[in-house]
Amino acid sequence: MAETTIERLITLLVRILDLTAKRLSDDVLVRLKELQAIESTGFKDWEDNPGSQIYKAMFTNLEMAEKLGRPCCQDTGIIQFFIQAGTAFPWLAELENCLREAVLRADVSVPLRPNVVECFEEKNTGNNTGTRIPWIDWELVPGSDKIRLSVYLAGGGCSLPGFAQVFMPLHGYEEAYKAIFDKIVNFCVNACPPLLVGIGFAGQADAAAKLSKKALLRPIGTRNSNPKAALLEEQLLAALNRIGMGPGGFLGNSSVMAVHIEQAGRHTAALAAALSTGCWAHRCSLTEINPDLSCEVLSHKQGLL
Ligand code: SF4
């Protein structure tokens, strides 16, 4: 691989990180606008409604981030990459090193807040890399010569409600719902609502946890292809919004942006459920990269900054 191509790939990855940190994706912006409208319904003067004020503050924050060229939240999270990698993508062997180098450069250029603490040493590495970080999840796509790169900035507060647990199937799905509600009620306010709720169901805790995070990567407004799971997404959304936590935890109707469920076949004797949550500043991007390194940012119609 020619040096110039390596540089082009790293530069592209830095620009994707820059975009992800500074501008929310189109689907999140649309949903926040919808929730802002819902939150002001029933109030004569929406300016007097704390929930509406929080949305106003959020959109002012986003405008300022855009104007000043700064991240839209100070917590730029742990960098997680989810890659659907075509096996014929010509730069597959170099991609992991390029992603790591891109994080090191973005750490300075965006800039990213140093968030990575090495376990047991309990020391911040100072550059947003560390053991197994940036986190990279690979899915191979046989025959394709492209990659689809999802970048997710996993903030601290919005990672707090996360959990995975294996339940006895004889207790039904209700035990899992109860655990999910407990987590949301206890940690929602730390996670800067309205939250995006990702739920995974599988036979093992690790599989459910991975699916719950992948559920967060789905565009808001999409539904699970299984009609029963899709119905459950709607029912859980309605039920979780009755908690009344509201935007920013200042009470209101919109504690949750959406509920996404992903599932895998489970063992007959085990039902694993897991929860991952995203915050109002859900920083996630999806970019398709071609073999010649041209690309299309599928999550942000305005493209790279
Ligand atoms: S939960 Fe989200 S919006 Fe709140 S501080 Fe963390 S990253 Fe920022």
Short mmCIF file of C-alpha atoms and ligand atoms in Angstrom, two decimals:
data_model
loop_
_atom_site.label_atom_id
_atom_site.label_comp_id
_atom_site.label_asym_id
_atom_site.label_seq_id
_atom_site.Cartn_x
_atom_site.Cartn_y
_atom_site.Cartn_z
CA MET A 1 0.00 0.00 0.00
CA ALA A 2 1.52 3.29 -1.09
CA GLU A 3 2.27 5.77 1.68
CA THR A 4 0.00 8.34 0.07
CA THR A 5 -2.96 5.97 0.19
CA ILE A 6 -2.33 5.23 3.87
CA GLU A 7 -2.30 8.95 4.54
CA ARG A 8 -5.50 9.46 2.54
CA LEU A 9 -7.26 6.73 4.49
CA ILE A 10 -6.12 8.09 7.86
CA THR A 11 -7.13 11.63 6.86
CA LEU A 12 -10.57 10.37 5.83
CA LEU A 13 -10.99 8.52 9.14
CA VAL A 14 -9.99 11.65 11.11
CA ARG A 15 -12.62 13.64 9.18
CA ILE A 16 -15.26 11.01 10.00
CA LEU A 17 -14.33 11.22 13.69
CA ASP A 18 -14.47 15.02 13.50
CA LEU A 19 -17.97 14.93 11.99
CA THR A 20 -19.21 12.38 14.51
CA ALA A 21 -18.04 14.46 17.46
CA LYS A 22 -19.38 17.78 16.18
CA ARG A 23 -22.67 17.16 14.36
CA LEU A 24 -25.54 14.83 15.28
CA SER A 25 -26.87 12.52 12.59
CA ASP A 26 -29.98 13.47 10.59
CA ASP A 27 -32.24 10.89 12.27
CA VAL A 28 -31.33 12.07 15.79
CA LEU A 29 -31.93 15.72 14.87
CA VAL A 30 -35.35 14.90 13.39
CA ARG A 31 -36.34 12.93 16.49
CA LEU A 32 -35.17 15.65 18.89
CA LYS A 33 -37.29 18.19 16.97
CA GLU A 34 -40.32 15.87 17.19
CA LEU A 35 -39.81 15.43 20.93
CA GLN A 36 -39.38 19.16 21.42
CA ALA A 37 -42.79 19.68 19.80
CA ILE A 38 -44.37 16.94 21.96
CA GLU A 39 -42.87 18.43 25.11
CA SER A 40 -44.43 21.82 24.42
CA THR A 41 -47.92 20.42 23.69
CA GLY A 42 -50.49 21.46 26.28
CA PHE A 43 -48.50 24.44 27.50
CA LYS A 44 -49.91 27.84 26.64
CA ASP A 45 -46.49 29.41 26.79
CA TRP A 46 -43.96 26.71 25.97
CA GLU A 47 -41.22 29.00 27.23
CA ASP A 48 -42.48 28.28 30.76
CA ASN A 49 -42.13 24.55 30.32
CA PRO A 50 -38.78 23.28 31.72
CA GLY A 51 -38.72 20.40 29.22
CA SER A 52 -39.02 22.80 26.30
CA GLN A 53 -36.28 24.96 27.79
CA ILE A 54 -33.97 21.95 27.86
CA TYR A 55 -34.61 21.26 24.17
CA LYS A 56 -33.99 24.92 23.44
CA ALA A 57 -30.66 24.65 25.28
CA MET A 58 -29.78 21.48 23.34
CA PHE A 59 -30.36 23.15 19.97
CA THR A 60 -28.45 26.27 21.04
CA ASN A 61 -25.62 23.95 22.09
CA LEU A 62 -25.67 22.27 18.67
CA GLU A 63 -25.68 25.62 16.85
CA MET A 64 -22.72 26.84 18.93
CA ALA A 65 -20.80 23.61 18.33
CA GLU A 66 -21.35 24.09 14.59
CA LYS A 67 -20.40 27.79 14.67
CA LEU A 68 -17.29 27.31 16.81
CA GLY A 69 -16.24 24.00 15.26
CA ARG A 70 -16.25 22.18 18.60
CA PRO A 71 -17.60 18.83 19.83
CA CYS A 72 -21.28 19.03 20.73
CA CYS A 73 -20.59 17.47 24.14
CA GLN A 74 -17.45 17.77 26.24
CA ASP A 75 -17.52 14.01 26.84
CA THR A 76 -16.34 12.70 23.48
CA GLY A 77 -16.52 9.20 24.90
CA ILE A 78 -14.63 6.02 24.21
CA ILE A 79 -14.25 5.55 20.46
CA GLN A 80 -15.99 2.44 19.15
CA PHE A 81 -15.81 1.31 15.52
CA PHE A 82 -18.27 -1.21 14.08
CA ILE A 83 -17.12 -2.37 10.67
CA GLN A 84 -18.97 -4.31 8.01
CA ALA A 85 -15.89 -5.18 6.03
CA GLY A 86 -16.04 -6.41 2.48
CA THR A 87 -13.52 -9.23 2.15
CA ALA A 88 -12.38 -7.69 -1.17
CA PHE A 89 -11.80 -4.19 0.27
CA PRO A 90 -8.20 -3.59 -0.80
CA TRP A 91 -7.03 -1.88 2.41
CA LEU A 92 -8.43 -4.38 4.89
CA ALA A 93 -5.05 -5.43 6.30
CA GLU A 94 -4.08 -1.81 7.03
CA LEU A 95 -7.44 -0.66 8.40
CA GLU A 96 -6.94 -1.45 12.09
CA ASN A 97 -3.66 0.48 12.31
CA CYS A 98 -5.19 3.34 10.35
CA LEU A 99 -8.15 3.53 12.76
CA ARG A 100 -5.80 3.68 15.74
CA GLU A 101 -3.66 6.37 14.13
CA ALA A 102 -6.78 8.34 13.20
CA VAL A 103 -7.89 8.36 16.85
CA LEU A 104 -4.46 9.62 17.94
CA ARG A 105 -4.65 12.45 15.40
CA ALA A 106 -8.30 13.28 16.13
CA ASP A 107 -7.41 13.40 19.82
CA VAL A 108 -5.49 16.60 19.00
CA SER A 109 -7.32 17.99 15.97
CA VAL A 110 -11.01 17.64 17.01
CA PRO A 111 -10.02 17.71 19.94
CA LEU A 112 -11.27 14.66 21.86
CA ARG A 113 -11.36 14.68 25.65
CA PRO A 114 -8.94 12.12 27.10
CA ASN A 115 -11.31 9.48 28.48
CA VAL A 116 -9.42 6.20 28.42
CA VAL A 117 -8.32 4.87 31.81
CA GLU A 118 -6.33 1.63 31.90
CA CYS A 119 -8.02 -0.85 34.24
CA PHE A 120 -6.03 -1.72 37.38
CA GLU A 121 -3.37 0.95 36.72
CA GLU A 122 -6.23 3.44 37.01
CA LYS A 123 -4.31 5.94 34.92
CA ASN A 124 -5.62 7.95 32.01
CA THR A 125 -3.61 7.18 28.88
CA GLY A 126 -4.09 10.81 27.81
CA ASN A 127 -4.64 10.09 24.12
CA ASN A 128 -7.92 8.14 23.83
CA THR A 129 -6.19 4.90 22.99
CA GLY A 130 -5.42 2.01 25.32
CA THR A 131 -5.75 -1.72 25.71
CA ARG A 132 -8.24 -2.83 23.01
CA ILE A 133 -9.22 0.83 22.55
CA PRO A 134 -10.35 2.13 20.11
CA TRP A 135 -12.83 -0.74 20.31
CA ILE A 136 -13.19 -2.43 16.95
CA ASP A 137 -15.98 -4.84 16.04
CA TRP A 138 -15.63 -6.69 12.72
CA GLU A 139 -18.27 -8.29 10.54
CA LEU A 140 -17.06 -9.76 7.26
CA VAL A 141 -19.12 -9.28 4.10
CA PRO A 142 -17.97 -11.94 1.60
CA GLY A 143 -17.20 -10.64 -1.87
CA SER A 144 -17.84 -6.94 -1.21
CA ASP A 145 -15.05 -4.45 -2.00
CA LYS A 146 -16.43 -1.72 0.31
CA ILE A 147 -16.58 -1.14 3.99
CA ARG A 148 -19.41 0.29 6.05
CA LEU A 149 -17.97 2.04 9.06
CA SER A 150 -20.11 2.96 12.05
CA VAL A 151 -18.41 5.25 14.54
CA TYR A 152 -19.93 5.53 17.99
CA LEU A 153 -18.70 7.85 20.72
CA ALA A 154 -19.64 6.08 23.95
CA GLY A 155 -19.99 8.73 26.64
CA GLY A 156 -19.64 7.89 30.32
CA GLY A 157 -23.10 8.93 31.49
CA CYS A 158 -24.92 7.19 28.68
CA SER A 159 -22.92 4.00 29.27
CA LEU A 160 -23.99 3.86 32.93
CA PRO A 161 -27.39 2.14 32.54
CA GLY A 162 -25.82 -0.71 30.51
CA PHE A 163 -26.09 -4.29 31.76
CA ALA A 164 -26.42 -7.90 30.62
CA GLN A 165 -28.06 -10.71 32.54
CA VAL A 166 -29.23 -14.25 31.91
CA PHE A 167 -32.76 -15.08 33.04
CA MET A 168 -34.65 -18.34 33.52
CA PRO A 169 -36.97 -18.63 30.51
CA LEU A 170 -39.75 -19.92 32.77
CA HIS A 171 -39.93 -16.43 34.28
CA GLY A 172 -40.75 -15.11 30.84
CA TYR A 173 -39.58 -11.88 29.26
CA GLU A 174 -41.20 -9.94 32.11
CA GLU A 175 -38.14 -10.41 34.38
CA ALA A 176 -35.95 -8.86 31.71
CA TYR A 177 -38.34 -5.91 31.25
CA LYS A 178 -38.30 -5.33 35.01
CA ALA A 179 -34.48 -5.25 35.05
CA ILE A 180 -34.46 -2.84 32.08
CA PHE A 181 -36.97 -0.53 33.77
CA ASP A 182 -34.97 -0.60 37.02
CA LYS A 183 -31.81 0.43 35.20
CA ILE A 184 -33.52 3.20 33.26
CA VAL A 185 -35.27 4.56 36.36
CA ASN A 186 -32.05 4.51 38.41
CA PHE A 187 -29.60 5.83 35.82
CA CYS A 188 -31.67 7.72 33.23
CA VAL A 189 -30.90 11.08 34.76
CA ASN A 190 -27.12 10.39 34.65
CA ALA A 191 -27.40 9.54 30.98
CA CYS A 192 -28.76 12.91 29.77
CA PRO A 193 -32.22 11.96 28.48
CA PRO A 194 -34.01 11.61 26.13
CA LEU A 195 -32.31 8.24 25.77
CA LEU A 196 -31.98 5.90 22.86
CA VAL A 197 -32.59 2.43 24.31
CA GLY A 198 -30.91 -0.58 22.72
CA ILE A 199 -32.00 -4.05 23.91
CA GLY A 200 -30.48 -7.37 22.93
CA PHE A 201 -32.06 -10.80 23.48
CA ALA A 202 -29.99 -13.95 22.98
CA GLY A 203 -28.91 -17.13 24.73
CA GLN A 204 -25.76 -15.75 26.36
CA ALA A 205 -24.89 -12.49 28.08
CA ASP A 206 -22.07 -11.64 25.63
CA ALA A 207 -24.29 -12.09 22.58
CA ALA A 208 -27.13 -10.05 24.10
CA ALA A 209 -24.70 -7.25 25.08
CA LYS A 210 -23.27 -7.02 21.58
CA LEU A 211 -26.75 -6.93 20.04
CA SER A 212 -27.91 -4.24 22.45
CA LYS A 213 -25.07 -1.98 21.24
CA LYS A 214 -25.77 -2.81 17.60
CA ALA A 215 -29.39 -1.82 18.25
CA LEU A 216 -28.11 1.68 19.06
CA LEU A 217 -26.49 1.92 15.62
CA ARG A 218 -29.79 1.46 13.80
CA PRO A 219 -31.31 4.68 12.39
CA ILE A 220 -34.03 6.07 14.64
CA GLY A 221 -37.43 5.34 13.17
CA THR A 222 -36.52 1.90 11.86
CA ARG A 223 -38.32 -1.11 13.28
CA ASN A 224 -37.25 -4.69 13.98
CA SER A 225 -38.24 -6.89 11.02
CA ASN A 226 -39.95 -9.37 13.38
CA PRO A 227 -43.51 -8.03 13.93
CA LYS A 228 -43.59 -9.19 17.58
CA ALA A 229 -40.26 -7.47 18.33
CA ALA A 230 -41.42 -4.35 16.45
CA LEU A 231 -44.60 -4.23 18.55
CA LEU A 232 -42.51 -4.66 21.68
CA GLU A 233 -40.30 -1.73 20.64
CA GLU A 234 -43.40 0.49 20.44
CA GLN A 235 -44.86 -0.79 23.71
CA LEU A 236 -41.60 -0.34 25.63
CA LEU A 237 -41.18 3.16 24.19
CA ALA A 238 -44.66 4.17 25.38
CA ALA A 239 -44.11 2.55 28.79
CA LEU A 240 -40.66 4.04 29.37
CA ASN A 241 -41.91 7.50 28.47
CA ARG A 242 -44.46 7.17 31.29
CA ILE A 243 -41.58 7.30 33.79
CA GLY A 244 -41.82 11.06 33.35
CA MET A 245 -38.09 11.78 33.73
CA GLY A 246 -38.21 14.09 30.73
CA PRO A 247 -35.40 15.82 28.82
CA GLY A 248 -32.35 16.40 30.97
CA GLY A 249 -34.21 14.81 33.91
CA PHE A 250 -36.33 17.96 34.37
CA LEU A 251 -39.60 16.00 34.10
CA GLY A 252 -41.72 15.65 30.99
CA ASN A 253 -43.16 13.28 28.44
CA SER A 254 -40.08 12.45 26.44
CA SER A 255 -37.57 10.43 28.46
CA VAL A 256 -36.80 8.11 25.56
CA MET A 257 -36.13 8.86 21.85
CA ALA A 258 -36.70 5.30 20.64
CA VAL A 259 -36.41 1.66 21.65
CA HIS A 260 -34.51 -0.67 19.32
CA ILE A 261 -34.39 -4.44 19.83
CA GLU A 262 -32.03 -6.91 18.19
CA GLN A 263 -32.23 -10.64 18.81
CA ALA A 264 -30.47 -13.95 18.20
CA GLY A 265 -31.67 -17.50 18.75
CA ARG A 266 -31.36 -18.51 22.40
CA HIS A 267 -30.68 -21.72 24.29
CA THR A 268 -33.84 -23.52 25.36
CA ALA A 269 -32.79 -23.11 29.01
CA ALA A 270 -31.46 -19.53 28.98
CA LEU A 271 -32.83 -16.10 28.06
CA ALA A 272 -30.16 -13.42 28.09
CA ALA A 273 -31.12 -9.75 27.92
CA ALA A 274 -28.86 -6.72 27.71
CA LEU A 275 -29.30 -2.98 27.67
CA SER A 276 -27.21 -0.24 26.05
CA THR A 277 -28.27 3.39 26.05
CA GLY A 278 -27.42 6.48 24.06
CA CYS A 279 -28.00 10.04 25.28
CA TRP A 280 -29.61 13.05 23.59
CA ALA A 281 -26.18 13.80 22.07
CA HIS A 282 -26.13 10.37 20.42
CA ARG A 283 -22.98 10.68 18.35
CA CYS A 284 -23.05 7.97 15.76
CA SER A 285 -22.16 8.01 12.07
CA LEU A 286 -22.30 5.53 9.22
CA THR A 287 -20.00 5.92 6.21
CA GLU A 288 -19.61 3.71 3.18
CA ILE A 289 -16.03 3.72 1.91
CA ASN A 290 -15.17 2.54 -1.61
CA PRO A 291 -11.93 0.86 -2.73
CA ASP A 292 -10.68 4.20 -4.18
CA LEU A 293 -11.43 5.83 -0.78
CA SER A 294 -14.29 7.91 -2.13
CA CYS A 295 -17.11 7.73 0.39
CA GLU A 296 -20.70 8.55 1.25
CA VAL A 297 -21.75 9.52 4.75
CA LEU A 298 -25.09 7.76 5.00
CA SER A 299 -26.01 9.15 8.43
CA HIS A 300 -25.34 12.85 7.69
CA LYS A 301 -26.77 14.10 4.39
CA GLN A 302 -24.55 17.20 4.47
CA GLY A 303 -21.48 14.97 4.41
CA LEU A 304 -18.09 15.56 5.98
CA LEU A 305 -17.19 18.91 7.56
S1 SF4 B 1 -24.49 11.44 28.71
FE1 SF4 B 1 -24.15 12.18 26.60
S2 SF4 B 1 -24.74 14.37 26.60
FE2 SF4 B 1 -24.49 13.69 28.75
S3 SF4 B 1 -22.38 14.26 29.26
FE3 SF4 B 1 -22.37 12.10 28.60
S4 SF4 B 1 -21.93 12.16 26.41
FE4 SF4 B 1 -22.54 14.23 27.00
#
